[in-house]
């Protein structure tokens, strides 16, 4: 057998084959929300909604669960605090040196370090959480149709579905008020 | 110890390496290790050897111990066996080291060429040239000018001059002619007696600065503090000291009472006191004092009070106290009181001593001072006359710099001299003006001897081989010129053989000689010499008249007093950076001269400190920066002597002004030189920032210096602590102590667990005079950099030991006084400097020091900000960089670096660590001998040098140690104790007679 | 507030208006950039001299061991504070007016911290050993001293720099994506990469908004802590004039005060330069002005407290220190600070001043100067004035080395800032849109919910 | 990592220490015969002006270290022997007559050549003495200027055979080279192991 061409493999990773489906472009928020409701009624679950800004109308309509990012923050913060406590105390006792007649390991000054480490690690792990969840682990990122207006002033909904059912979806979206619908 | 072998050593050897490894922070590249060819005896690499010799920086002739490491002498300390200084040493003496390693020394013989440029000569050429010159000048008035030489060298010169029909003039700018003449007038002998300060009960100084340059400052200061120190329980515990003079000098600052009598009238005051004593029969007045009746009658306090400017009551009081003390001592004849009538003042003071029956007690003739043998200023004047008259075809100069001390006249006269030969080691003004320079060895490289005081035969031996191979001992030069056999060493020895005959006490000569070498000389007590009032004295006082009022300064022009600088003496110290950077004990100014002006006078002239004024005397004019000081009499000005060199070396040249230029060159009646002159003062409009280390002249009641009146001090019981912090209720006290205890427990880990010493210091402010010998000692011991004038102006001096001088009184009619205290690292128990250091460079050692790890320091300088005592110093530049702009040890000065102390690099904080290197050395020694360090075994450099023994060092945890006892003394207090820094230094409050001198508004 | 917006301000308008600022820069821009780089050059030259010949080139004297460099350090750290305050705290408070200004403020924060961070390194004696302050395992087995406020500083500033940087980048992502989709040429490539593939899907927004919220929640206490720690560099020392309990709040207020002033100083020209009058309105400036007034009043109060306690406490050292401040040789510095920081801002009580942008600009300059002098007075004058030991006190004169490196720091700061505003959206696109009425078919009450 | 290596070094040093006194007692190294060195280029350590063989002097002939480094027990500096010390023996000892380590394997020619070479080195010593030109040794164990190392205390505590702890077993070195790093971590590890103080001002002042 022949080895897979590495260049090919990488391309397929970064440019996966497009997902089949329908893309609706909306110019109005309420229309988008309406469309979401209709889609959910029609039993569609895993469609993607584009919006230039975050709106909780959309979030509510989608009924999403709370983001898991908060766990990252919590764990990061706690870890940071612990690390802060550890380095200060360990490093003090590793080579005990008296300064100003103070105890070798004096907690009050170390609280400052612990606090700063809490914030530092909390923040960094939050970033990780966002990047991990939103940018890399986002479902079907890059495989679904996209329109550059979505970051400007248009809302969009992409409904993945096999060509056979695309007709209904188109109809549904138009009915909801999409100003433009195209197949992908 | 066999010197010959030592001098055979080839190469300074690994000493050089040690010096290198002491330079700069950071590992050195691989270097060569050059072994000795022959290992010298009693020289252990890495361990110091000590040699005894004699200090030749002034006429006092203190005994020295020279510390030698790997063939380099690196420190000078006093020789404890010498009766002159008893192991103590002043700044000038310690700085002799910098004269030895002076980077501007003349390296080899030189002669003036046709076009006046210097030409190097070989010694044979040089000596041949000298011999030739002598041959054709023989018998036509050859003159040899030397400093005071009371030993073999002086004798050699004398005999030689006699042979070739020349004359030998010994010239000391401070020759104390007034004192000698005064003694001659009073007692018929021009001898200078020994003044027994140590056993005096009441001391009155009429302008004698016996702590600065007067005769034998170290010994006299030591004696003074023995008498003046406060010692609980000692009967008549503390002598009273009254200082009479126009200026509050260093000596005056230690006085219990300063009386600024009208200049020139000190004699009247002394006579008035004598009058009171004699007329009141207050003391056992000697019978022959009756001859003085007329004289004294003419000087009743009431008669002289107005002239002196002191109330009669005060004079009477002083007289009564003086007599009642049964141990009065009056001294006079300092340069600052060397008026045209200086001799008369000395006579008057002699009369006072005599009338009080103190002559023979506190004033002891017999162990007379060597200065008796010094030439007089008149001889110098005669010489100048001869020179001008062209009667001097050949002039030889050694150990004197008359061109500087006699600007104008002498240098002009030099032009009329046929040929001038200088034996100076440096290219000073006189050497620069001569035709031939035959560089002498430094006294530390020389064989020689001297007799600083009758009965003291001090010996000089070379403590190291010559730094400059191209120099030669002038004694040897003379011997070779005259074709005499043997070296000068042999010459010295032959003299000592003769001495051995008289004082040998049956020892074999070799033993006698070795013994003398080891002890620095032979010390004997000469028989006391009885003196009686001279017969002239009565006659010289035709009754009624005021014979001793010979001279009064002109009333309209201010009188200027030229004062000898404690650091630069007559200017011979000017090329030593240690002495230049040593803050003047009074003015705290470094590197330049100044003119002292009384605040009221300054206000009248509208000048402030730093304004440059023009001083014009009949003899010359100089531009001088003003320093406004309450420590001087209204209408009197004072300028220090010693600066303003035109040559002499990089540190001395073109620095400030030469006070000698203002002084007259006409001998006074007593054959001396008046150090006072009336001047006209004009503002120049210029201003300069003084290179001073003084921030505030007033202590402002910050509790830095505590003062106790004697009555209270005597009533203090052990256990009392008048200076303890008040205001904390006892329960809080207890709570605080428990808390501190808990803290301490949590800090007793690792190296800190178990028993450790707590190194501590006690400083007795009653003894400390502010002479600053400790400062120079610190420079020498700890490789402190000198930073130069510009940086001192920016307050960047490196002195770990800062002598703070605060003025007291002066307002609301309170008498002006001054208090001094040495301020050094307090080695706090709870040091504010330590916790702020991010890298533990400043930390607490188990034995209670504030360690400062130079190589760990990154230089955040946070510690210095947080030090309330401000005793941390920062290396703003690289002071060790060879050839660098701020180089502090230009070769060969770097040879005096102490290899036991790291030379700090740029960007590093440094500070006093109680000479930790000495502590560790002592601990190593003890460990080798399987014993503990004994109390008193460790002496920091400052404590070792202190002429008044004010500093005591030891272990606070050893309750029997001296320092622990002093720490419990009721007089003890901690500076800024309110900050809870727990300092290791206990200051013992200064005890004063009379009421407390206010230290400030809150004081 | 939606009503206040002109109808022509639509989503599209916002995108275009802000994308336009990223166009090809003009002569004026390059002139400014050149000036900044020149200043930086001056600073670098001075620094090289300092490294070669030692800190002695600067104006330090015996008791004044910290001076202009630390003054600049605190000054820049202070500047840094408003950024995170506006972006984080006001974000939590949901105050809509922040959206137009927070990006500038945040960028300013990051670059100010970058500037501030240099000074501790410059001012230490052996700059080449700065890394000894970092706890890294080394052959000697030595660790830094965590009891030293300087180490706290190191951690606080380090954390602050990291967090404010990621905070800035987070906010940028959707906007970069927005400009990516309208940009052309090399910029499109640049934004395609820096946009990290943002498309504004519901998934992305879901995590993004949450994460942003938590970041803000973390940044808020951080802001307060950082300048508190900086203030402890002084408050933990026993120098009279430093050793005060009010220092932390006093410094934080001062920091925000100076920061807001600097925001005004920067926004006014940017607004003109980029013609963003519709987006950054007088309304925004007035709010900034109010913030200025508030913090300014706190600072003024702190001044009063300091002086009152010094007098009332009766500690001779404390008294002397504050007397020296007001009437000693540095009186001019002290009174500059009192006038610029405490008296002048009182003008902000008048609406005419608050709404007059030129007046605000001038005022902000004064406040910046005043706040620099506040630090100068606290650091230099306290050290020179009352070092406990009367004998050791001395004056202080800065030298060219001080001024040169300070000038360099301004060059450094403005260089980065100018580069930023020309290459990344200086005003947040998505957040500005958020406070606009969303496009709807049916009219709908908006603002009430969001503004 | 660095710390670890330091520990390893000390471990080794300690091991040596324990073997040595025993060896000294039963005079074990008597059997030791220093090898013939034909090519000094291969040897570790810097080339010295004079090819002084510690392995011959201290190893083969068991001359105690203190014979030449006389002050090590009383002073912070061990002291380099004066040329006089060298000449003291070498005015009698011409060199090149010692039993060679593995000498048996040498051919007669190479044997005599080697002996000639060693004798030549000895003549250098005599020349140095007579010419009053001390040879300039290249320093191998150098500490930075800010470190104080009191040799005598270490000798006092660890005994006169303990030199090898830091200098390696020079008795087996034909040319001396640096064995221990002599870096601070290395010193400290030993101080910690032996539970002696590691206070900074023991060495830094």
PDB file of N, CA, C and O in Angstrom, chain B residues 520-540:
ATOM      1  N   UNK B 520      59.607  48.383  68.581  1.00  0.00           N
ATOM      2  CA  UNK B 520      59.536  49.686  67.933  1.00  0.00           C
ATOM      3  C   UNK B 520      60.470  50.704  68.541  1.00  0.00           C
ATOM      4  O   UNK B 520      60.422  51.871  68.197  1.00  0.00           O
ATOM      5  N   UNK B 521      61.287  50.274  69.473  1.00  0.00           N
ATOM      6  CA  UNK B 521      62.249  51.213  70.060  1.00  0.00           C
ATOM      7  C   UNK B 521      62.502  50.893  71.517  1.00  0.00           C
ATOM      8  O   UNK B 521      62.082  49.855  72.025  1.00  0.00           O
ATOM      9  N   UNK B 522      63.200  51.788  72.164  1.00  0.00           N
ATOM     10  CA  UNK B 522      63.504  51.641  73.593  1.00  0.00           C
ATOM     11  C   UNK B 522      62.777  52.758  74.327  1.00  0.00           C
ATOM     12  O   UNK B 522      62.846  53.924  73.923  1.00  0.00           O
ATOM     13  N   UNK B 523      62.064  52.397  75.360  1.00  0.00           N
ATOM     14  CA  UNK B 523      61.282  53.392  76.092  1.00  0.00           C
ATOM     15  C   UNK B 523      61.779  53.485  77.535  1.00  0.00           C
ATOM     16  O   UNK B 523      61.759  52.500  78.272  1.00  0.00           O
ATOM     17  N   UNK B 524      62.257  54.666  77.901  1.00  0.00           N
ATOM     18  CA  UNK B 524      62.753  54.866  79.268  1.00  0.00           C
ATOM     19  C   UNK B 524      62.096  56.112  79.833  1.00  0.00           C
ATOM     20  O   UNK B 524      61.665  57.002  79.091  1.00  0.00           O
ATOM     21  N   UNK B 525      62.004  56.180  81.156  1.00  0.00           N
ATOM     22  CA  UNK B 525      61.488  57.392  81.795  1.00  0.00           C
ATOM     23  C   UNK B 525      62.651  58.291  82.164  1.00  0.00           C
ATOM     24  O   UNK B 525      63.472  57.912  83.001  1.00  0.00           O
ATOM     25  N   UNK B 526      62.726  59.463  81.516  1.00  0.00           N
ATOM     26  CA  UNK B 526      63.831  60.368  81.877  1.00  0.00           C
ATOM     27  C   UNK B 526      63.579  60.978  83.252  1.00  0.00           C
ATOM     28  O   UNK B 526      62.425  61.053  83.702  1.00  0.00           O
ATOM     29  N   UNK B 527      64.641  61.406  83.930  1.00  0.00           N
ATOM     30  CA  UNK B 527      64.452  62.023  85.260  1.00  0.00           C
ATOM     31  C   UNK B 527      63.669  63.318  85.129  1.00  0.00           C
ATOM     32  O   UNK B 527      63.855  64.053  84.158  1.00  0.00           O
ATOM     33  N   UNK B 528      62.765  63.591  86.070  1.00  0.00           N
ATOM     34  CA  UNK B 528      62.039  64.858  86.024  1.00  0.00           C
ATOM     35  C   UNK B 528      63.017  66.021  86.151  1.00  0.00           C
ATOM     36  O   UNK B 528      64.084  65.895  86.753  1.00  0.00           O
ATOM     37  N   UNK B 529      62.649  67.141  85.539  1.00  0.00           N
ATOM     38  CA  UNK B 529      63.549  68.298  85.517  1.00  0.00           C
ATOM     39  C   UNK B 529      62.811  69.441  86.197  1.00  0.00           C
ATOM     40  O   UNK B 529      61.726  69.826  85.770  1.00  0.00           O
ATOM     41  N   UNK B 530      63.384  69.887  87.322  1.00  0.00           N
ATOM     42  CA  UNK B 530      62.719  70.941  88.087  1.00  0.00           C
ATOM     43  C   UNK B 530      62.936  72.284  87.400  1.00  0.00           C
ATOM     44  O   UNK B 530      64.025  72.554  86.893  1.00  0.00           O
ATOM     45  N   UNK B 531      61.886  73.087  87.327  1.00  0.00           N
ATOM     46  CA  UNK B 531      62.029  74.441  86.748  1.00  0.00           C
ATOM     47  C   UNK B 531      61.510  75.463  87.749  1.00  0.00           C
ATOM     48  O   UNK B 531      60.621  75.180  88.547  1.00  0.00           O
ATOM     49  N   UNK B 532      62.096  76.654  87.713  1.00  0.00           N
ATOM     50  CA  UNK B 532      61.629  77.742  88.578  1.00  0.00           C
ATOM     51  C   UNK B 532      61.351  78.931  87.702  1.00  0.00           C
ATOM     52  O   UNK B 532      61.852  79.024  86.571  1.00  0.00           O
ATOM     53  N   UNK B 533      60.565  79.845  88.196  1.00  0.00           N
ATOM     54  CA  UNK B 533      60.287  81.063  87.437  1.00  0.00           C
ATOM     55  C   UNK B 533      61.603  81.735  87.062  1.00  0.00           C
ATOM     56  O   UNK B 533      62.493  81.858  87.895  1.00  0.00           O
ATOM     57  N   UNK B 534      61.741  82.132  85.811  1.00  0.00           N
ATOM     58  CA  UNK B 534      62.983  82.803  85.420  1.00  0.00           C
ATOM     59  C   UNK B 534      63.018  84.190  86.062  1.00  0.00           C
ATOM     60  O   UNK B 534      61.983  84.796  86.328  1.00  0.00           O
ATOM     61  N   UNK B 535      64.241  84.646  86.276  1.00  0.00           N
ATOM     62  CA  UNK B 535      64.394  85.942  86.967  1.00  0.00           C
ATOM     63  C   UNK B 535      63.919  87.075  86.080  1.00  0.00           C
ATOM     64  O   UNK B 535      63.400  88.081  86.529  1.00  0.00           O
ATOM     65  N   UNK B 536      64.062  86.864  84.750  1.00  0.00           N
ATOM     66  CA  UNK B 536      63.637  87.951  83.856  1.00  0.00           C
ATOM     67  C   UNK B 536      62.162  88.253  84.047  1.00  0.00           C
ATOM     68  O   UNK B 536      61.719  89.388  83.923  1.00  0.00           O
ATOM     69  N   UNK B 537      61.406  87.200  84.327  1.00  0.00           N
ATOM     70  CA  UNK B 537      59.952  87.350  84.239  1.00  0.00           C
ATOM     71  C   UNK B 537      59.477  88.516  85.073  1.00  0.00           C
ATOM     72  O   UNK B 537      58.820  89.426  84.593  1.00  0.00           O
ATOM     73  N   UNK B 538      59.932  88.534  86.351  1.00  0.00           N
ATOM     74  CA  UNK B 538      59.512  89.648  87.194  1.00  0.00           C
ATOM     75  C   UNK B 538      59.921  90.970  86.565  1.00  0.00           C
ATOM     76  O   UNK B 538      59.135  91.882  86.393  1.00  0.00           O
ATOM     77  N   UNK B 539      61.169  91.013  86.088  1.00  0.00           N
ATOM     78  CA  UNK B 539      61.691  92.281  85.522  1.00  0.00           C
ATOM     79  C   UNK B 539      60.897  92.656  84.281  1.00  0.00           C
ATOM     80  O   UNK B 539      60.499  93.801  84.096  1.00  0.00           O
ATOM     81  N   UNK B 540      60.658  91.666  83.473  1.00  0.00           N
ATOM     82  CA  UNK B 540      60.007  92.004  82.198  1.00  0.00           C
ATOM     83  C   UNK B 540      58.637  92.604  82.446  1.00  0.00           C
ATOM     84  O   UNK B 540      57.892  92.838  81.514  1.00  0.00           O
TER      85      UNK B 540
END
